mmCIF file of C-alpha atoms in Angstrom:
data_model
loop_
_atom_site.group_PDB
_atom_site.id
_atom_site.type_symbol
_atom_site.label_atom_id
_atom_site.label_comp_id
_atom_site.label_asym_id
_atom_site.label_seq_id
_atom_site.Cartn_x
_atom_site.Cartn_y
_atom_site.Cartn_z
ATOM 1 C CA UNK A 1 43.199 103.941 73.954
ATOM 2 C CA UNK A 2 45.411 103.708 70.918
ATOM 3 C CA UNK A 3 44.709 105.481 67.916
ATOM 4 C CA UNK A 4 46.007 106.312 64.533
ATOM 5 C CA UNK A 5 46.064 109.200 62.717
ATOM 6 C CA UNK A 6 46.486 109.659 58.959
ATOM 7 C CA UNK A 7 48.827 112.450 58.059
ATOM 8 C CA UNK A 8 51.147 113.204 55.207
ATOM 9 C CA UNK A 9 54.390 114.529 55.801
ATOM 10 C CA UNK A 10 53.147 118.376 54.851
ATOM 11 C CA UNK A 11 50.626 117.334 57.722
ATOM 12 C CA UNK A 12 53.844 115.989 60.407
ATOM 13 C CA UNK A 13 55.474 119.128 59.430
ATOM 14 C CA UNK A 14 52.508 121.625 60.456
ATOM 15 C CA UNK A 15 51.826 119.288 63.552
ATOM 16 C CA UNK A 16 55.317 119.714 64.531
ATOM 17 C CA UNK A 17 55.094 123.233 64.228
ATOM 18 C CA UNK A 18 51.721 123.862 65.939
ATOM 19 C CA UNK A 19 52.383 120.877 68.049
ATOM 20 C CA UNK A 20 48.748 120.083 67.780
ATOM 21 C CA UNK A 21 47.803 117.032 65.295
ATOM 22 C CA UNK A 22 44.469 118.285 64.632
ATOM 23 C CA UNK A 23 42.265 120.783 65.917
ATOM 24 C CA UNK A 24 39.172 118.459 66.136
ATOM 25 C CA UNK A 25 37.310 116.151 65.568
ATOM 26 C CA UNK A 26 39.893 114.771 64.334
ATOM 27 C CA UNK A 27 39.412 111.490 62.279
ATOM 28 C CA UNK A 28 41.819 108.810 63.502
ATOM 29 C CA UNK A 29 41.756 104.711 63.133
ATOM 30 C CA UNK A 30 41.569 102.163 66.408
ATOM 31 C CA UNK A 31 40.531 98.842 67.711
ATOM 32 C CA UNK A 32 36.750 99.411 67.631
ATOM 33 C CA UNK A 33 33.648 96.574 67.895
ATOM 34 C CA UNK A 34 33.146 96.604 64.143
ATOM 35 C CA UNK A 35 36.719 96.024 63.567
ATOM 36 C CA UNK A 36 36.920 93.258 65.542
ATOM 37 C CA UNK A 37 33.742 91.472 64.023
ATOM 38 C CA UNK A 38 35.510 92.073 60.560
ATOM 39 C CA UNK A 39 38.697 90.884 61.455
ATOM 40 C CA UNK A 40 37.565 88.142 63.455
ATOM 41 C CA UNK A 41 41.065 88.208 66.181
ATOM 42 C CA UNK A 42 41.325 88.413 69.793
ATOM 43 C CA UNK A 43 44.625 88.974 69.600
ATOM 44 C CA UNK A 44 45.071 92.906 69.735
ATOM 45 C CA UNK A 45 48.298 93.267 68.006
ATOM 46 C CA UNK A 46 46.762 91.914 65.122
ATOM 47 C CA UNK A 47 43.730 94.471 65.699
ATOM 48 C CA UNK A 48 46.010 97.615 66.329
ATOM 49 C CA UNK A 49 47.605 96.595 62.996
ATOM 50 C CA UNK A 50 44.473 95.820 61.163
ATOM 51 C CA UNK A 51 43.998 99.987 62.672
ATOM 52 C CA UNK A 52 47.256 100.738 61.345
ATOM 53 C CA UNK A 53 47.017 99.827 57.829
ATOM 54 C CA UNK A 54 43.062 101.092 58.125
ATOM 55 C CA UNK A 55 45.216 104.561 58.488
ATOM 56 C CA UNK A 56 47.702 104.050 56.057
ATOM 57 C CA UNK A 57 44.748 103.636 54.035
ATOM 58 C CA UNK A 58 43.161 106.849 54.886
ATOM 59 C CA UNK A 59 46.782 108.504 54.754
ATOM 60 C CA UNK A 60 46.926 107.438 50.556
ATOM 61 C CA UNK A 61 43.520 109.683 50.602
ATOM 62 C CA UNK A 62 44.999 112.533 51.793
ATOM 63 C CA UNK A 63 47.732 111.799 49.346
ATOM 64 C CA UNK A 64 45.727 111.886 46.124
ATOM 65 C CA UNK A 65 44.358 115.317 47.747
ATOM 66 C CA UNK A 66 47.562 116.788 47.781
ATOM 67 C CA UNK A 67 49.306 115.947 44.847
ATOM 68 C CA UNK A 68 52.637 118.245 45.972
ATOM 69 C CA UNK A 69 53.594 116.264 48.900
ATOM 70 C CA UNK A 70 56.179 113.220 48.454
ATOM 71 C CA UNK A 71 53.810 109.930 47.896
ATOM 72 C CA UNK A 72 54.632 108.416 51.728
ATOM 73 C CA UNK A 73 52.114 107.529 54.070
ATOM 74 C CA UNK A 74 52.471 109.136 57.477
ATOM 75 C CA UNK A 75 50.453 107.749 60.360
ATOM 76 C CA UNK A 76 50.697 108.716 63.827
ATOM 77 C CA UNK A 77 50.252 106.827 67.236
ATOM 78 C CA UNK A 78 48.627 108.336 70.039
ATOM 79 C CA UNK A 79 47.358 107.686 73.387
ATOM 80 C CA UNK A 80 43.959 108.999 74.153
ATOM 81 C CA UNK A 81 41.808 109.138 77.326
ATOM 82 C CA UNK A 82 39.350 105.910 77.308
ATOM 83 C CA UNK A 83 36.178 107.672 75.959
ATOM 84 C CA UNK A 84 38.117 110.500 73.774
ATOM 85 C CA UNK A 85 37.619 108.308 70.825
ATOM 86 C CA UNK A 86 34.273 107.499 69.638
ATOM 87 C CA UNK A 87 32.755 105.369 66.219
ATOM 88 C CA UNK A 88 29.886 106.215 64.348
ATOM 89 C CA UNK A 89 27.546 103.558 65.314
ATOM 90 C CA UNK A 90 25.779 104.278 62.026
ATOM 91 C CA UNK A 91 28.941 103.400 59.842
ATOM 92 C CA UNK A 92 30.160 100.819 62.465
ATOM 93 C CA UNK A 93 29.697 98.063 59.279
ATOM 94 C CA UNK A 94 30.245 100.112 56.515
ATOM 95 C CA UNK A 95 33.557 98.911 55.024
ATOM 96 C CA UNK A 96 35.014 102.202 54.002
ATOM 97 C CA UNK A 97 35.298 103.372 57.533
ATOM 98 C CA UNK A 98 36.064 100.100 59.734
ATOM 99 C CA UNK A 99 37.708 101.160 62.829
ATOM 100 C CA UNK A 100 37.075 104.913 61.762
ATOM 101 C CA UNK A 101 36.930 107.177 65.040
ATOM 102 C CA UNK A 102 36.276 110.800 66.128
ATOM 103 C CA UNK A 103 38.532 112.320 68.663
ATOM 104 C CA UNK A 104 37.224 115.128 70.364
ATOM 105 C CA UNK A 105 39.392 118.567 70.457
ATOM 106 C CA UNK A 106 42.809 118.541 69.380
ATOM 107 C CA UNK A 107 45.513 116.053 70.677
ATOM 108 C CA UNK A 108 49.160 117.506 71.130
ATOM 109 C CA UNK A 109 52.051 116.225 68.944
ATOM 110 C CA UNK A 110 53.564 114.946 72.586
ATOM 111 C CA UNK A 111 51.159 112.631 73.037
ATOM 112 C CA UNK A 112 52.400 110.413 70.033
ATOM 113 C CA UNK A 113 53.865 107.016 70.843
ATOM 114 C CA UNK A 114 55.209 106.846 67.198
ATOM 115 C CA UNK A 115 55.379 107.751 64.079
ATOM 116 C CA UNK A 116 55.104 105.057 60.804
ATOM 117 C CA UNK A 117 56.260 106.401 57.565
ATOM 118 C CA UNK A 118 56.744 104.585 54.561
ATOM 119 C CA UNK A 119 60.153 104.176 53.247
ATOM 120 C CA UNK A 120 61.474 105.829 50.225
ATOM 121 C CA UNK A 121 61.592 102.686 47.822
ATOM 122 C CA UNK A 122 57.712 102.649 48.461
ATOM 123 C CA UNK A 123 57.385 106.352 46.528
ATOM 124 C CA UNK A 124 56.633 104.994 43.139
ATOM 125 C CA UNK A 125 53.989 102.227 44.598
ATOM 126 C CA UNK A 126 52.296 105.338 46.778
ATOM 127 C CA UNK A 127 52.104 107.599 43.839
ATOM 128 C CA UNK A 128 50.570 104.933 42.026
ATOM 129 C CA UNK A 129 47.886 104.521 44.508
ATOM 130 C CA UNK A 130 46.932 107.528 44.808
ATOM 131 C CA UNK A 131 46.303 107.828 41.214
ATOM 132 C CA UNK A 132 44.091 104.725 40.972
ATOM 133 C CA UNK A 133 42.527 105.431 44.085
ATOM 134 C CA UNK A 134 39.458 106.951 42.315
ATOM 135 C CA UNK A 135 39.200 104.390 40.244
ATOM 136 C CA UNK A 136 39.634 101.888 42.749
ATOM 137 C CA UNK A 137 36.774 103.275 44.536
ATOM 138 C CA UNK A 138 34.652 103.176 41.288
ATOM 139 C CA UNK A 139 34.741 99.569 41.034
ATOM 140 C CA UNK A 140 38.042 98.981 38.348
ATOM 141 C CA UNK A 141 39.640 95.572 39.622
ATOM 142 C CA UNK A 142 42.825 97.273 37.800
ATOM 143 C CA UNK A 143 43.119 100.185 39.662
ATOM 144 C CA UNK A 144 42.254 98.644 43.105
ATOM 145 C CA UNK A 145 45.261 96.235 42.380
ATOM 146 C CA UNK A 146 47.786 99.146 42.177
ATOM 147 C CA UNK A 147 46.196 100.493 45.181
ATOM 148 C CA UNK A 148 46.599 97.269 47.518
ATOM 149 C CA UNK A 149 50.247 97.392 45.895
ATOM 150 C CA UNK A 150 50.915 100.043 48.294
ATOM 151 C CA UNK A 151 49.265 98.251 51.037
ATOM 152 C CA UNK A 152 52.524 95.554 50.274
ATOM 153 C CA UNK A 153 54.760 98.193 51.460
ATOM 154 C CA UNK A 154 55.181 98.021 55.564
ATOM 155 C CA UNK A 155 55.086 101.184 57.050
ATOM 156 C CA UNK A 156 58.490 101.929 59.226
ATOM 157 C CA UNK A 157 58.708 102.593 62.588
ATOM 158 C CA UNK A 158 60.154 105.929 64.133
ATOM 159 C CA UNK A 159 60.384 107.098 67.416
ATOM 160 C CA UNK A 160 58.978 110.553 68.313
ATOM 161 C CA UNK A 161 62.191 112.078 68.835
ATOM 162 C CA UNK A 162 62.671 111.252 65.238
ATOM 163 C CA UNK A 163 59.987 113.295 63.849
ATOM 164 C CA UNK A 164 62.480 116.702 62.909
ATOM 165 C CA UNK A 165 64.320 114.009 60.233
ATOM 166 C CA UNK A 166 61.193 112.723 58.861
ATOM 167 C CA UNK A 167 59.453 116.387 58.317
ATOM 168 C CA UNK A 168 63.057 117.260 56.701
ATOM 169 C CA UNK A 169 61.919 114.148 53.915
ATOM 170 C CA UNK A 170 59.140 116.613 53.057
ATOM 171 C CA UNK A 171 61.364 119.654 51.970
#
């Protein structure tokens, strides 16, 4: 099974040194029943990246947590065992965590299958974001605007063997 992981790149940088993204449960973002019922596809590309930006999402969190680390979103692919990923079936409709999963134990770094990152015209947007996101979440139509303008950024794609150049963006 697919997952994705919201990180920032502080959070790359530790997993790359630990080579452990998380030491469990770790929240990720996949293809999950209540997803699908909210997207309303069959076709799973279009679910993975419905996932995908449900991460980046949860990546802009972290952000406005950690107000030192450059404003790009950082979300991880990984493989898991069938099983190793498992929703809430009490949230399972709650909007705020729509294709949210638990992963069991840690996963290791070498399981990724890539890495998205945002690119660096995208900072300004992401800051943004993060700023409003409280806002956002209190209802202001303004602030969730400047919040889905990071959402019009598309996240890049980098190969694992990548992931020493994008912790470097961090320093």
């Amino acid at each position: 099974m697919r997952v994705y992981v919201p990180l920032t790149l502080p959070g790359l940088a530790e997993a790359s040194k630990t080579g452990e993204l998380g030491t469990g449960p770790l929240v990720a973002y996949a293809v999950t029943p209540a997803l699908r019922e909210w997207y309303l596809s069959d076709d799973i590309e279009e679910l993975e990246y419905a996932a995908l930006n449900r991460a980046a999402l949860a990546s802009l969190r972290l952000l406005a947590a950690e107000p030192g680390a450059v404003r790009r979103r950082v979300v991880v692919a990984v493989d898991v065992p069938d099983g190793a990923a498992v929703a809430d079936p009490d949230r399972g409709l709650d909007p705020s965590a729509l294709g949210e999963v638990r992963v069991a134990g840690g996963v290791a770094l070498a399981k990724a299958a890539a890495v998205h990152v945002d690119a660096g015209d995208a900072e300004a947007d992401v800051a943004a974001a993060a700023e409003a996101l409280e806002a956002a979440d209190g209802g202001d139509d303004d602030a969730q605007f400047v919040v889905d303008g990071a959402g019009d950024h598309e996240l890049l794609w980098y190969a694992t063997q990548e992931i020493p150049t994008l912790v470097g963006l961090g320093d």
